[in-house]
Short mmCIF file of C-alpha atoms in Angstrom, two decimals:
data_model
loop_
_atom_site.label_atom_id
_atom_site.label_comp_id
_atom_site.label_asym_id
_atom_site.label_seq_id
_atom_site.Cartn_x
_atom_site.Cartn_y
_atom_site.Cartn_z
CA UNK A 1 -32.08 -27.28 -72.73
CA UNK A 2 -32.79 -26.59 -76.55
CA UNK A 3 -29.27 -27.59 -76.74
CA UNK A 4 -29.45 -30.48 -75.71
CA UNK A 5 -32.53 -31.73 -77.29
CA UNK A 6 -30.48 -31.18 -80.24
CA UNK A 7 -27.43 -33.29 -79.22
CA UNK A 8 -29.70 -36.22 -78.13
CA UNK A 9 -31.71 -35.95 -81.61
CA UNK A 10 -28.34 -35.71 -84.18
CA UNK A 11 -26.22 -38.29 -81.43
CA UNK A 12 -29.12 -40.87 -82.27
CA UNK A 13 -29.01 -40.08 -85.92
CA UNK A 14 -24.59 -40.81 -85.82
CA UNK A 15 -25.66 -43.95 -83.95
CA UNK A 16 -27.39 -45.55 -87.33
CA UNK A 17 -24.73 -44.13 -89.33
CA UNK A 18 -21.83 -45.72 -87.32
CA UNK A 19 -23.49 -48.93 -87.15
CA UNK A 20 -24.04 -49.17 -91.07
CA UNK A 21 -20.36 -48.10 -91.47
CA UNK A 22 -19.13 -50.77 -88.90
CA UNK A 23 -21.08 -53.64 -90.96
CA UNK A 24 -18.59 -52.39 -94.05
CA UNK A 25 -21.90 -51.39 -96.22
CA UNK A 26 -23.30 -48.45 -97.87
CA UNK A 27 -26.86 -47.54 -96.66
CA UNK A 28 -29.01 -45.33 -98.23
CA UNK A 29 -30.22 -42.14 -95.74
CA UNK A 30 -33.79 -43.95 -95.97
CA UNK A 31 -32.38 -47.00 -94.03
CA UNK A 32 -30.08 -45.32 -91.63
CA UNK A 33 -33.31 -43.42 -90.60
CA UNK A 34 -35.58 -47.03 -90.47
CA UNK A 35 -32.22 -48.12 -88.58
CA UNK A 36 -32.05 -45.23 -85.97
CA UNK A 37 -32.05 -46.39 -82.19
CA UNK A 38 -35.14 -44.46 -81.02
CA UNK A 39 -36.61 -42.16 -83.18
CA UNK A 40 -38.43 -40.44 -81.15
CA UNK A 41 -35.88 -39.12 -79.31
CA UNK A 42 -35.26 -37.50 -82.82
CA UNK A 43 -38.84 -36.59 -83.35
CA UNK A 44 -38.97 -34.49 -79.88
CA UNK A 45 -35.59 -33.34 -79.99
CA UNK A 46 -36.41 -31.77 -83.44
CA UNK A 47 -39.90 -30.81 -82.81
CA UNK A 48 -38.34 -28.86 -79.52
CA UNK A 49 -36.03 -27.14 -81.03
CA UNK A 50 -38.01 -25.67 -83.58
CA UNK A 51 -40.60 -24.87 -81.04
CA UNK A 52 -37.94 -23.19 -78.99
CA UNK A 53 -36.70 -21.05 -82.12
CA UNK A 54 -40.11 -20.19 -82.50
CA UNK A 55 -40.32 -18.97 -79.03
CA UNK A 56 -36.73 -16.88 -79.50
CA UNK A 57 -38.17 -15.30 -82.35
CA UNK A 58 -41.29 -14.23 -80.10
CA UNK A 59 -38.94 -13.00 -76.89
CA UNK A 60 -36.48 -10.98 -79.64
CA UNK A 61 -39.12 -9.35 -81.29
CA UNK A 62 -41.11 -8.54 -78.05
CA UNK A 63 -37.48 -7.30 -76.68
CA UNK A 64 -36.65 -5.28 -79.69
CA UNK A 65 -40.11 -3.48 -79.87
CA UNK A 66 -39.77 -2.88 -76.03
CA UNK A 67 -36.55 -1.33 -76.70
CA UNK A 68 -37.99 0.51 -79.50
CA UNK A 69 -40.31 1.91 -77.02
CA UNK A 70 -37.88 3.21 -74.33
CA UNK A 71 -35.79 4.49 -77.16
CA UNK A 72 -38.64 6.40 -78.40
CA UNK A 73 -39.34 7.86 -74.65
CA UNK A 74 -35.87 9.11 -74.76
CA UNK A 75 -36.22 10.72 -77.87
CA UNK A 76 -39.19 12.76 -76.95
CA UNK A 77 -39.98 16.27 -77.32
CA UNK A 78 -38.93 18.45 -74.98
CA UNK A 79 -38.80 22.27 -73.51
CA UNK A 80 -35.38 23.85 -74.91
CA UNK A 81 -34.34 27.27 -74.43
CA UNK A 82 -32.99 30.13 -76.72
CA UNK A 83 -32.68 33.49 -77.51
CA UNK A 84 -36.17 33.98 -78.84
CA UNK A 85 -37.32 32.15 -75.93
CA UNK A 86 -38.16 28.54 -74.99
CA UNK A 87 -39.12 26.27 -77.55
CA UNK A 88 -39.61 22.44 -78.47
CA UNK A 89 -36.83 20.34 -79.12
CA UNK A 90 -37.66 17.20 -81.10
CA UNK A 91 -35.65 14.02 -82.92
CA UNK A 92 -37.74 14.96 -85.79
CA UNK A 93 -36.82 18.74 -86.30
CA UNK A 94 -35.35 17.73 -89.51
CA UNK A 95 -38.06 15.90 -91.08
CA UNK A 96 -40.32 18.52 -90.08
CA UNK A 97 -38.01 21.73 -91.06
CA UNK A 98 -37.96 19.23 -95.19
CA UNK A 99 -41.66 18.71 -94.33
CA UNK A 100 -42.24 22.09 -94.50
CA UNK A 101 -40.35 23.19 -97.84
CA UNK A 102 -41.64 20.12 -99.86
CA UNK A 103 -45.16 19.37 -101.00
CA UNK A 104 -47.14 16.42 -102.60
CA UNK A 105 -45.94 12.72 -101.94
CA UNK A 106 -42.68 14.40 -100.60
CA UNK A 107 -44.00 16.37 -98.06
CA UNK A 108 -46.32 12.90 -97.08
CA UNK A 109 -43.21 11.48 -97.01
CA UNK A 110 -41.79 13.76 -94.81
CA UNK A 111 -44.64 13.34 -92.29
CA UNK A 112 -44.43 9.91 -91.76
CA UNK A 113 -40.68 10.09 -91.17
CA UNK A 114 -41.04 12.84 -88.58
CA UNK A 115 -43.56 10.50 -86.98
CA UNK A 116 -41.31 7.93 -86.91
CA UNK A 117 -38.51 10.15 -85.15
CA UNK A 118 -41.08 11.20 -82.77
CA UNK A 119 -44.21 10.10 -82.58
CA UNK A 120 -45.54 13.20 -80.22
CA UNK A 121 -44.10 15.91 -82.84
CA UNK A 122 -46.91 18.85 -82.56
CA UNK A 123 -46.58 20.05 -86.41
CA UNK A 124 -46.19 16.39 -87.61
CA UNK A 125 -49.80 15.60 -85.79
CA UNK A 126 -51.17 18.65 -87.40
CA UNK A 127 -50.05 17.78 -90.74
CA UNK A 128 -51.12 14.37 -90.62
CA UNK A 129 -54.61 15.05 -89.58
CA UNK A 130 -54.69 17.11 -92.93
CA UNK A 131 -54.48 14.23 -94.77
CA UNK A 132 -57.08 12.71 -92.60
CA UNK A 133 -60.21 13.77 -94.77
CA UNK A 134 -62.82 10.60 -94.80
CA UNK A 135 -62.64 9.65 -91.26
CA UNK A 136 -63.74 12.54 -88.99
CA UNK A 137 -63.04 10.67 -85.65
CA UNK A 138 -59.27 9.42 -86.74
CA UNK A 139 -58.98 13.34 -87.23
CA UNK A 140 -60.20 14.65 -83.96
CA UNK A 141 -58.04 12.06 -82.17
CA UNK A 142 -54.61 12.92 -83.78
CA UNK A 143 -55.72 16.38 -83.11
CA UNK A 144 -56.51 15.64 -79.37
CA UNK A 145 -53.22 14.06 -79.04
CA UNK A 146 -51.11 17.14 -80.94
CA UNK A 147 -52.86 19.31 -78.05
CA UNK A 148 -52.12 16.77 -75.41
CA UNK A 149 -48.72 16.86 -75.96
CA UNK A 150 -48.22 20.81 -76.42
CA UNK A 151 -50.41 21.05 -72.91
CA UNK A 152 -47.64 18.41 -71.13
CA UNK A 153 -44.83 20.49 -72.20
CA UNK A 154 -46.17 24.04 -72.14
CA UNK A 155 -48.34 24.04 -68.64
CA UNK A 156 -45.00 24.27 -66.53
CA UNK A 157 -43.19 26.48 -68.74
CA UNK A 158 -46.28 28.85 -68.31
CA UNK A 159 -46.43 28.52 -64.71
CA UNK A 160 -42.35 29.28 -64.38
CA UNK A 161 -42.89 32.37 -66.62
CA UNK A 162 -46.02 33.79 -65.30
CA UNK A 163 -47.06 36.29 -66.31
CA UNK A 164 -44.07 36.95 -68.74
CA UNK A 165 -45.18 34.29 -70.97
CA UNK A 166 -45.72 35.42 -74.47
CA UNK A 167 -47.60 32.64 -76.08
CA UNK A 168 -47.26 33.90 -79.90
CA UNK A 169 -44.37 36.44 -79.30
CA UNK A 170 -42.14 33.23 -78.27
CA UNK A 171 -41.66 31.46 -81.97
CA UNK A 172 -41.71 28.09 -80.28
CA UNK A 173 -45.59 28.67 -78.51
CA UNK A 174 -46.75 29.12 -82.16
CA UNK A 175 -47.21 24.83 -83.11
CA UNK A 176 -49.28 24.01 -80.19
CA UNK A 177 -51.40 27.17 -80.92
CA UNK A 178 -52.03 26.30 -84.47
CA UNK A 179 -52.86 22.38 -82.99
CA UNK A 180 -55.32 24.20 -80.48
CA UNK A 181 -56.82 25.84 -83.50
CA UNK A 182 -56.92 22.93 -86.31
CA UNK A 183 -58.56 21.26 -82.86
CA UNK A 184 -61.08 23.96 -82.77
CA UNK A 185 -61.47 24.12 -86.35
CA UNK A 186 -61.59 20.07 -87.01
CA UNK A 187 -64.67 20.01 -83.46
CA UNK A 188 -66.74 22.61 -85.77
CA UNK A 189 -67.06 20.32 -88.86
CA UNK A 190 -67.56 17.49 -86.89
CA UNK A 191 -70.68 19.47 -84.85
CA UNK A 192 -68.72 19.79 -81.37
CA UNK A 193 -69.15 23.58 -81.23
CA UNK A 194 -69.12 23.76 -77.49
CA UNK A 195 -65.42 22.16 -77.48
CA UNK A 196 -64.24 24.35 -80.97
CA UNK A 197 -65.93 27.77 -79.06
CA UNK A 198 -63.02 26.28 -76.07
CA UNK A 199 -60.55 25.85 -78.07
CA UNK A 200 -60.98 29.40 -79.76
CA UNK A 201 -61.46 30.99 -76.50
CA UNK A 202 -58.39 29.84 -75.50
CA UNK A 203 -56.32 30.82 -77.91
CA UNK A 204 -57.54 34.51 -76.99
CA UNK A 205 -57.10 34.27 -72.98
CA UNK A 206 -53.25 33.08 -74.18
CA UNK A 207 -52.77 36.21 -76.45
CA UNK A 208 -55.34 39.05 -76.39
CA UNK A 209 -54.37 40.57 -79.54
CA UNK A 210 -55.64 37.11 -81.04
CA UNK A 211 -52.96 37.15 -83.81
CA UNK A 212 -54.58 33.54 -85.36
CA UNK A 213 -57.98 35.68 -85.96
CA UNK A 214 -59.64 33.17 -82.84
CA UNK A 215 -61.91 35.82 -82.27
CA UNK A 216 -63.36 36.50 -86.12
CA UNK A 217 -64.11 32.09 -85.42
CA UNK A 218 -66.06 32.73 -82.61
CA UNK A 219 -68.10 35.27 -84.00
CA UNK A 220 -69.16 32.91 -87.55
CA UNK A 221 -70.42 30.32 -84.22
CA UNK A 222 -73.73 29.80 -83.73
CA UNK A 223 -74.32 29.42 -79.38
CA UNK A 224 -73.03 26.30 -78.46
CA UNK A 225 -75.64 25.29 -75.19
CA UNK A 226 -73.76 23.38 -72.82
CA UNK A 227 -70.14 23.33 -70.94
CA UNK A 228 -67.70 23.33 -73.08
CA UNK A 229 -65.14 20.19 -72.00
CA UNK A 230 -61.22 20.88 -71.98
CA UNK A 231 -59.66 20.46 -75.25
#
């Protein structure tokens, strides 16, 4: 259809220019246009066609961001397994492995990109809600999301291990434990100590030998009254 609009707009346009050719003259482009058959054939055809571009432009950017989207499902995080025991997989492992060595604007740097690779990367949450200082609730909620995720992928990896999981012991357990404790830690500045006592509890019912010091937290804690939601 935008086609089209097109040909009938330019075929009215060569219709002028023929006839001022025919009559053996030279016309100015001011005159052919006074001289065109129906110009406003021209007028819609033109006016179509730029509204239809403007419409492509909206349907390839929608397309390309939902493409963006299932790419980034398929690029998710997921439950791997070696020889010191099952462990996250991410598109970001590089970013975060450079993310970890540098420091500064580099290692900010180094965030972002991992975020980009994968926006549900457990130690790229964490780090970014360290440079989260002014806004306490923007904090919590990256937080939130870093233990989100690490519950999603850990719950039925614990439940196929049993009792032979060894949250700590396995090397890959230990990013969602520190995101359960910057959780904990981030709900006690912010005045949720029912939620950070949860979160510190927790991290001693999954190891009891408390290697992250959950217990020395809960002790500093004043009595939080009420139930404590899950974190």
């Amino acid at each position: 259809m935008l086609h089209r609009l097109l040909d009938i707009a330019f075929e009215q346009i060569r219709m002028a220019k023929r006839r001022c050719c025919h009559e053996g003259r030279h016309v100015p482009q001011e005159e052919r246009w006074r001289q065109c058959p129906d110009k406003r054939m021209v007028y819609a055809g033109l006016f179509l066609a730029c509204d239809g571009l403007i419409l492509f432009a909206r349907t390839f950017t929608a397309n390309r961001e939902a493409s963006m989207r299932k790419t980034s499902s398929k690029l998710a995080s997921t439950i791997a397994y070696g020889a010191l025991g099952p462990y996250v997989e991410s598109p970001a492992d590089d970013y975060v492995a450079t993310m970890g060595e540098a420091s500064g604007p580099q290692r900010l740097a180094s965030v972002k990109l991992a975020l980009e690779a994968d926006p549900d990367n457990i130690e790229a949450l964490v780090a970014k809600a360290e440079y989260i200082t002014s806004d306490k609730e923007c904090r919590l909620e990256v937080l939130k999301r870093a233990v989100k995720v690490g519950s999603r992928l850990w719950t039925p990896v614990e439940k196929e291990y049993g009792r032979k999981m060894s949250w700590w012991d396995f090397p890959g357990t230990r990013p969602y434990m520190r995101a359960i404790y910057a959780l904990g830690q981030a709900c006690e500045e912010a005045g949720d100590l029912a939620t950070a006592r949860h979160c510190y509890e927790s991290l001693v019912r999954m190891n009891e030998r408390d290697p992250m010091g959950a217990r020395f937290a809960i002790e500093r804690m004043p009595v939080a009254q009420g139930v404590s939601p899950r974190a």
